[in-house]
PDB file of C-alpha atoms in Angstrom:
ATOM      1  CA  MET A  28      -4.839 -33.262  11.976  1.00 56.00           C
ATOM      2  CA  VAL A  29      -8.380 -32.471  10.847  1.00 57.00           C
ATOM      3  CA  GLN A  30     -10.050 -35.549   9.442  1.00 64.00           C
ATOM      4  CA  ALA A  31     -13.461 -34.151   8.606  1.00 58.00           C
ATOM      5  CA  PRO A  32     -14.364 -30.994   6.677  1.00 56.00           C
ATOM      6  CA  VAL A  33     -14.289 -27.906   8.891  1.00 57.00           C
ATOM      7  CA  THR A  34     -17.053 -25.989   7.150  1.00 58.00           C
ATOM      8  CA  ARG A  35     -20.552 -27.169   6.393  1.00 55.00           C
ATOM      9  CA  ARG A  36     -20.605 -26.036   2.782  1.00 55.00           C
ATOM     10  CA  CYS A  37     -22.914 -27.833   0.361  1.00 54.00           C
ATOM     11  CA  ARG A  38     -20.910 -30.036  -1.997  1.00 56.00           C
ATOM     12  CA  SER A  39     -21.858 -31.462  -5.324  1.00 57.00           C
ATOM     13  CA  VAL A  40     -25.231 -29.731  -5.252  1.00 53.00           C
ATOM     14  CA  PRO A  41     -26.415 -26.601  -7.013  1.00 56.00           C
ATOM     15  CA  VAL A  42     -25.812 -23.369  -5.126  1.00 54.00           C
ATOM     16  CA  SER A  43     -29.502 -22.602  -5.023  1.00 56.00           C
ATOM     17  CA  SER A  44     -30.235 -25.779  -2.949  1.00 56.00           C
ATOM     18  CA  CYS A  45     -27.852 -24.919  -0.119  1.00 54.00           C
ATOM     19  CA  SER A  46     -29.664 -24.745   3.187  1.00 56.00           C
ATOM     20  CA  ALA A  47     -30.231 -21.336   4.738  1.00 53.00           C
ATOM     21  CA  GLY A  48     -28.376 -22.278   7.919  1.00 58.00           C
ATOM     22  CA  ASN A  49     -24.945 -22.404   6.197  1.00 61.00           C
ATOM     23  CA  TYR A  50     -24.824 -18.813   4.990  1.00 58.00           C
ATOM     24  CA  PRO A  51     -26.251 -15.592   6.389  1.00 62.00           C
ATOM     25  CA  GLY A  52     -28.612 -13.951   3.882  1.00 65.00           C
ATOM     26  CA  GLY A  53     -29.409 -15.174   0.433  1.00 66.00           C
ATOM     27  CA  VAL A  54     -27.060 -17.279  -1.705  1.00 65.00           C
ATOM     28  CA  THR A  55     -26.697 -16.428  -5.380  1.00 66.00           C
ATOM     29  CA  ALA A  56     -24.776 -18.088  -8.147  1.00 69.00           C
ATOM     30  CA  THR A  57     -23.278 -14.800  -9.351  1.00 72.00           C
ATOM     31  CA  PRO A  58     -21.936 -11.981  -7.223  1.00 68.00           C
ATOM     32  CA  ALA A  59     -23.458  -8.486  -7.397  1.00 66.00           C
ATOM     33  CA  PRO A  60     -21.786  -6.230  -9.983  1.00 68.00           C
ATOM     34  CA  ARG A  61     -19.423  -3.555  -8.652  1.00 66.00           C
ATOM     35  CA  SER A  62     -20.078   0.075  -9.522  1.00 60.00           C
ATOM     36  CA  ALA A  63     -18.038   1.320 -12.444  1.00 55.00           C
ATOM     37  CA  ALA A  64     -17.223   4.746 -11.005  1.00 51.00           C
ATOM     38  CA  PRO A  65     -14.939   4.779  -7.923  1.00 51.00           C
ATOM     39  CA  ALA A  66     -16.034   6.899  -4.980  1.00 52.00           C
ATOM     40  CA  SER A  67     -14.087  10.068  -4.325  1.00 52.00           C
ATOM     41  CA  GLY A  68     -11.297   9.778  -1.781  1.00 55.00           C
ATOM     42  CA  THR A  69     -10.235   6.305  -2.867  1.00 56.00           C
ATOM     43  CA  ALA A  70      -6.671   5.036  -2.916  1.00 60.00           C
ATOM     44  CA  ASP A  71      -6.447   5.732  -6.687  1.00 67.00           C
ATOM     45  CA  GLU A  72      -5.926   9.461  -6.048  1.00 81.00           C
ATOM     46  CA  ALA A  73      -2.314  10.591  -5.626  1.00 82.00           C
ATOM     47  CA  GLY A  74      -1.858  12.310  -2.268  1.00 86.00           C
ATOM     48  CA  PRO A  75       0.798  14.692  -1.181  1.00 88.00           C
ATOM     49  CA  GLY A  76       4.199  13.033  -1.062  1.00 90.00           C
ATOM     50  CA  ASP A  77       3.277  10.174  -3.426  1.00 93.00           C
ATOM     51  CA  GLY A  78       5.360  11.696  -6.207  1.00 93.00           C
ATOM     52  CA  LEU A  79       8.361  11.986  -3.940  1.00 95.00           C
ATOM     53  CA  VAL A  80       8.038   8.349  -2.950  1.00 95.00           C
ATOM     54  CA  ARG A  81       7.895   7.241  -6.607  1.00 96.00           C
ATOM     55  CA  ILE A  82      10.888   9.376  -7.551  1.00 96.00           C
ATOM     56  CA  GLY A  83      12.817   8.170  -4.528  1.00 97.00           C
ATOM     57  CA  ALA A  84      12.123   4.578  -5.452  1.00 96.00           C
ATOM     58  CA  ILE A  85      13.343   5.119  -8.956  1.00 97.00           C
ATOM     59  CA  VAL A  86      16.540   6.822  -7.788  1.00 97.00           C
ATOM     60  CA  PHE A  87      17.008   4.088  -5.233  1.00 97.00           C
ATOM     61  CA  VAL A  88      16.831   1.392  -7.934  1.00 96.00           C
ATOM     62  CA  VAL A  89      19.218   3.239 -10.161  1.00 95.00           C
ATOM     63  CA  GLY A  90      21.645   3.463  -7.208  1.00 95.00           C
ATOM     64  CA  ALA A  91      21.206  -0.253  -6.427  1.00 95.00           C
ATOM     65  CA  VAL A  92      21.945  -1.256 -10.007  1.00 94.00           C
ATOM     66  CA  ALA A  93      25.012   0.970  -9.983  1.00 93.00           C
ATOM     67  CA  THR A  94      26.121  -0.588  -6.675  1.00 93.00           C
ATOM     68  CA  LEU A  95      25.834  -4.093  -8.091  1.00 92.00           C
ATOM     69  CA  ALA A  96      27.717  -3.007 -11.196  1.00 90.00           C
ATOM     70  CA  THR A  97      30.553  -1.464  -9.163  1.00 91.00           C
ATOM     71  CA  VAL A  98      30.867  -4.482  -6.831  1.00 90.00           C
ATOM     72  CA  ALA A  99      30.863  -7.040  -9.662  1.00 89.00           C
ATOM     73  CA  PRO A 100      34.450  -6.429 -10.754  1.00 89.00           C
ATOM     74  CA  LEU A 101      35.699  -7.296  -7.307  1.00 86.00           C
ATOM     75  CA  PHE A 102      34.352 -10.830  -7.735  1.00 88.00           C
ATOM     76  CA  PHE A 103      35.497 -11.340 -11.298  1.00 88.00           C
ATOM     77  CA  ASP A 104      39.107  -9.977 -11.029  1.00 85.00           C
ATOM     78  CA  THR A 105      38.595  -7.294 -13.635  1.00 89.00           C
ATOM     79  CA  ARG A 106      39.523  -3.648 -13.623  1.00 89.00           C
ATOM     80  CA  PRO A 107      37.416  -1.645 -11.295  1.00 85.00           C
ATOM     81  CA  PHE A 108      35.110   1.035 -12.657  1.00 86.00           C
ATOM     82  CA  PRO A 109      36.055   4.777 -12.584  1.00 88.00           C
ATOM     83  CA  THR A 110      35.134   6.997  -9.593  1.00 89.00           C
ATOM     84  CA  ALA A 111      32.052   8.263 -11.346  1.00 89.00           C
ATOM     85  CA  ALA A 112      30.446   4.793 -11.104  1.00 88.00           C
ATOM     86  CA  TYR A 113      30.987   4.784  -7.407  1.00 89.00           C
ATOM     87  CA  LEU A 114      29.379   8.221  -7.124  1.00 92.00           C
ATOM     88  CA  VAL A 115      26.346   6.978  -9.016  1.00 92.00           C
ATOM     89  CA  SER A 116      26.022   4.139  -6.526  1.00 91.00           C
ATOM     90  CA  MET A 117      25.475   6.734  -3.831  1.00 93.00           C
ATOM     91  CA  LEU A 118      22.130   7.495  -5.404  1.00 93.00           C
ATOM     92  CA  MET A 119      20.765   4.594  -3.467  1.00 94.00           C
ATOM     93  CA  GLY A 120      20.978   6.514  -0.235  1.00 94.00           C
ATOM     94  CA  VAL A 121      19.724   9.701  -1.903  1.00 96.00           C
ATOM     95  CA  GLY A 122      16.702   7.788  -3.228  1.00 96.00           C
ATOM     96  CA  PHE A 123      15.986   6.452   0.234  1.00 96.00           C
ATOM     97  CA  LEU A 124      16.028  10.020   1.664  1.00 97.00           C
ATOM     98  CA  ILE A 125      13.760  11.305  -1.066  1.00 96.00           C
ATOM     99  CA  ALA A 126      11.259   8.477  -0.453  1.00 96.00           C
ATOM    100  CA  GLY A 127      11.450   9.145   3.278  1.00 96.00           C
ATOM    101  CA  ALA A 128      10.692  12.859   2.739  1.00 96.00           C
ATOM    102  CA  GLY A 129       7.670  11.818   0.658  1.00 95.00           C
ATOM    103  CA  VAL A 130       6.408   9.558   3.452  1.00 96.00           C
ATOM    104  CA  LEU A 131       6.880  12.401   6.038  1.00 96.00           C
ATOM    105  CA  ARG A 132       5.031  14.768   3.766  1.00 95.00           C
ATOM    106  CA  SER A 133       2.178  12.318   3.369  1.00 94.00           C
ATOM    107  CA  VAL A 134       1.998  11.803   7.147  1.00 95.00           C
ATOM    108  CA  ALA A 135       1.920  15.577   7.790  1.00 94.00           C
ATOM    109  CA  ALA A 136      -0.873  16.051   5.280  1.00 93.00           C
ATOM    110  CA  GLN A 137      -2.925  13.221   6.886  1.00 92.00           C
ATOM    111  CA  ARG A 138      -2.344  14.720  10.337  1.00 93.00           C
ATOM    112  CA  ARG A 139      -3.501  18.126   9.117  1.00 92.00           C
ATOM    113  CA  GLN A 140      -6.600  16.537   7.557  1.00 91.00           C
ATOM    114  CA  ALA A 141      -7.402  14.689  10.807  1.00 91.00           C
ATOM    115  CA  ARG A 142      -7.015  17.853  12.845  1.00 91.00           C
ATOM    116  CA  SER A 143      -9.276  19.842  10.579  1.00 90.00           C
ATOM    117  CA  ALA A 144     -11.901  17.074  10.681  1.00 88.00           C
ATOM    118  CA  ALA A 145     -11.692  17.013  14.467  1.00 86.00           C
ATOM    119  CA  ALA A 146     -12.068  20.791  14.608  1.00 85.00           C
ATOM    120  CA  GLU A 147     -15.123  20.658  12.399  1.00 83.00           C
ATOM    121  CA  VAL A 148     -16.724  18.020  14.653  1.00 81.00           C
ATOM    122  CA  SER A 149     -15.936  19.948  17.866  1.00 80.00           C
ATOM    123  CA  SER A 150     -17.186  23.268  16.439  1.00 78.00           C
ATOM    124  CA  ALA A 151     -20.504  21.721  15.152  1.00 69.00           C
ATOM    125  CA  PRO A 152     -23.559  22.637  17.227  1.00 71.00           C
ATOM    126  CA  PRO A 153     -24.788  19.853  19.502  1.00 67.00           C
ATOM    127  CA  PRO A 154     -27.795  17.899  18.146  1.00 66.00           C
ATOM    128  CA  ALA A 155     -31.228  18.996  19.369  1.00 65.00           C
ATOM    129  CA  SER A 156     -32.440  16.821  22.233  1.00 62.00           C
ATOM    130  CA  ALA A 157     -35.442  14.560  21.707  1.00 58.00           C
ATOM    131  CA  THR A 158     -37.262  15.724  24.812  1.00 63.00           C
ATOM    132  CA  PRO A 159     -39.027  19.093  24.590  1.00 61.00           C
ATOM    133  CA  ALA A 160     -38.231  21.683  27.265  1.00 60.00           C
ATOM    134  CA  ALA A 161     -40.955  22.381  29.652  1.00 58.00           C
TER     135      ALA A 161
END
């Protein structure tokens, strides 16, 4: 077991009086504010296949609830539900397939984007050399 503190943080002293050896760079009492506008290409944007994944998750949850509802009468010795309830419980597998299709669509779009980026880099002219030709 560790008996002594592992870090060399300043304790019970103001942040401004911490020694410079403990932290790289300057130490401030408040963090720098984040920018209000997100950069383009962030995770907030919906990509191809995201809608299918969301729809698949909803269908899966509906099927899971239906499966629990159709299995419950077996434990409580009550009359089983009609066949339609068992058919609704099959939505669990359908939702899984829809979500899987969304993931595959997203993967294909990312691969296409990576290939086009690689093609742009390979077709770009080489940078000019620093040494002049004699």
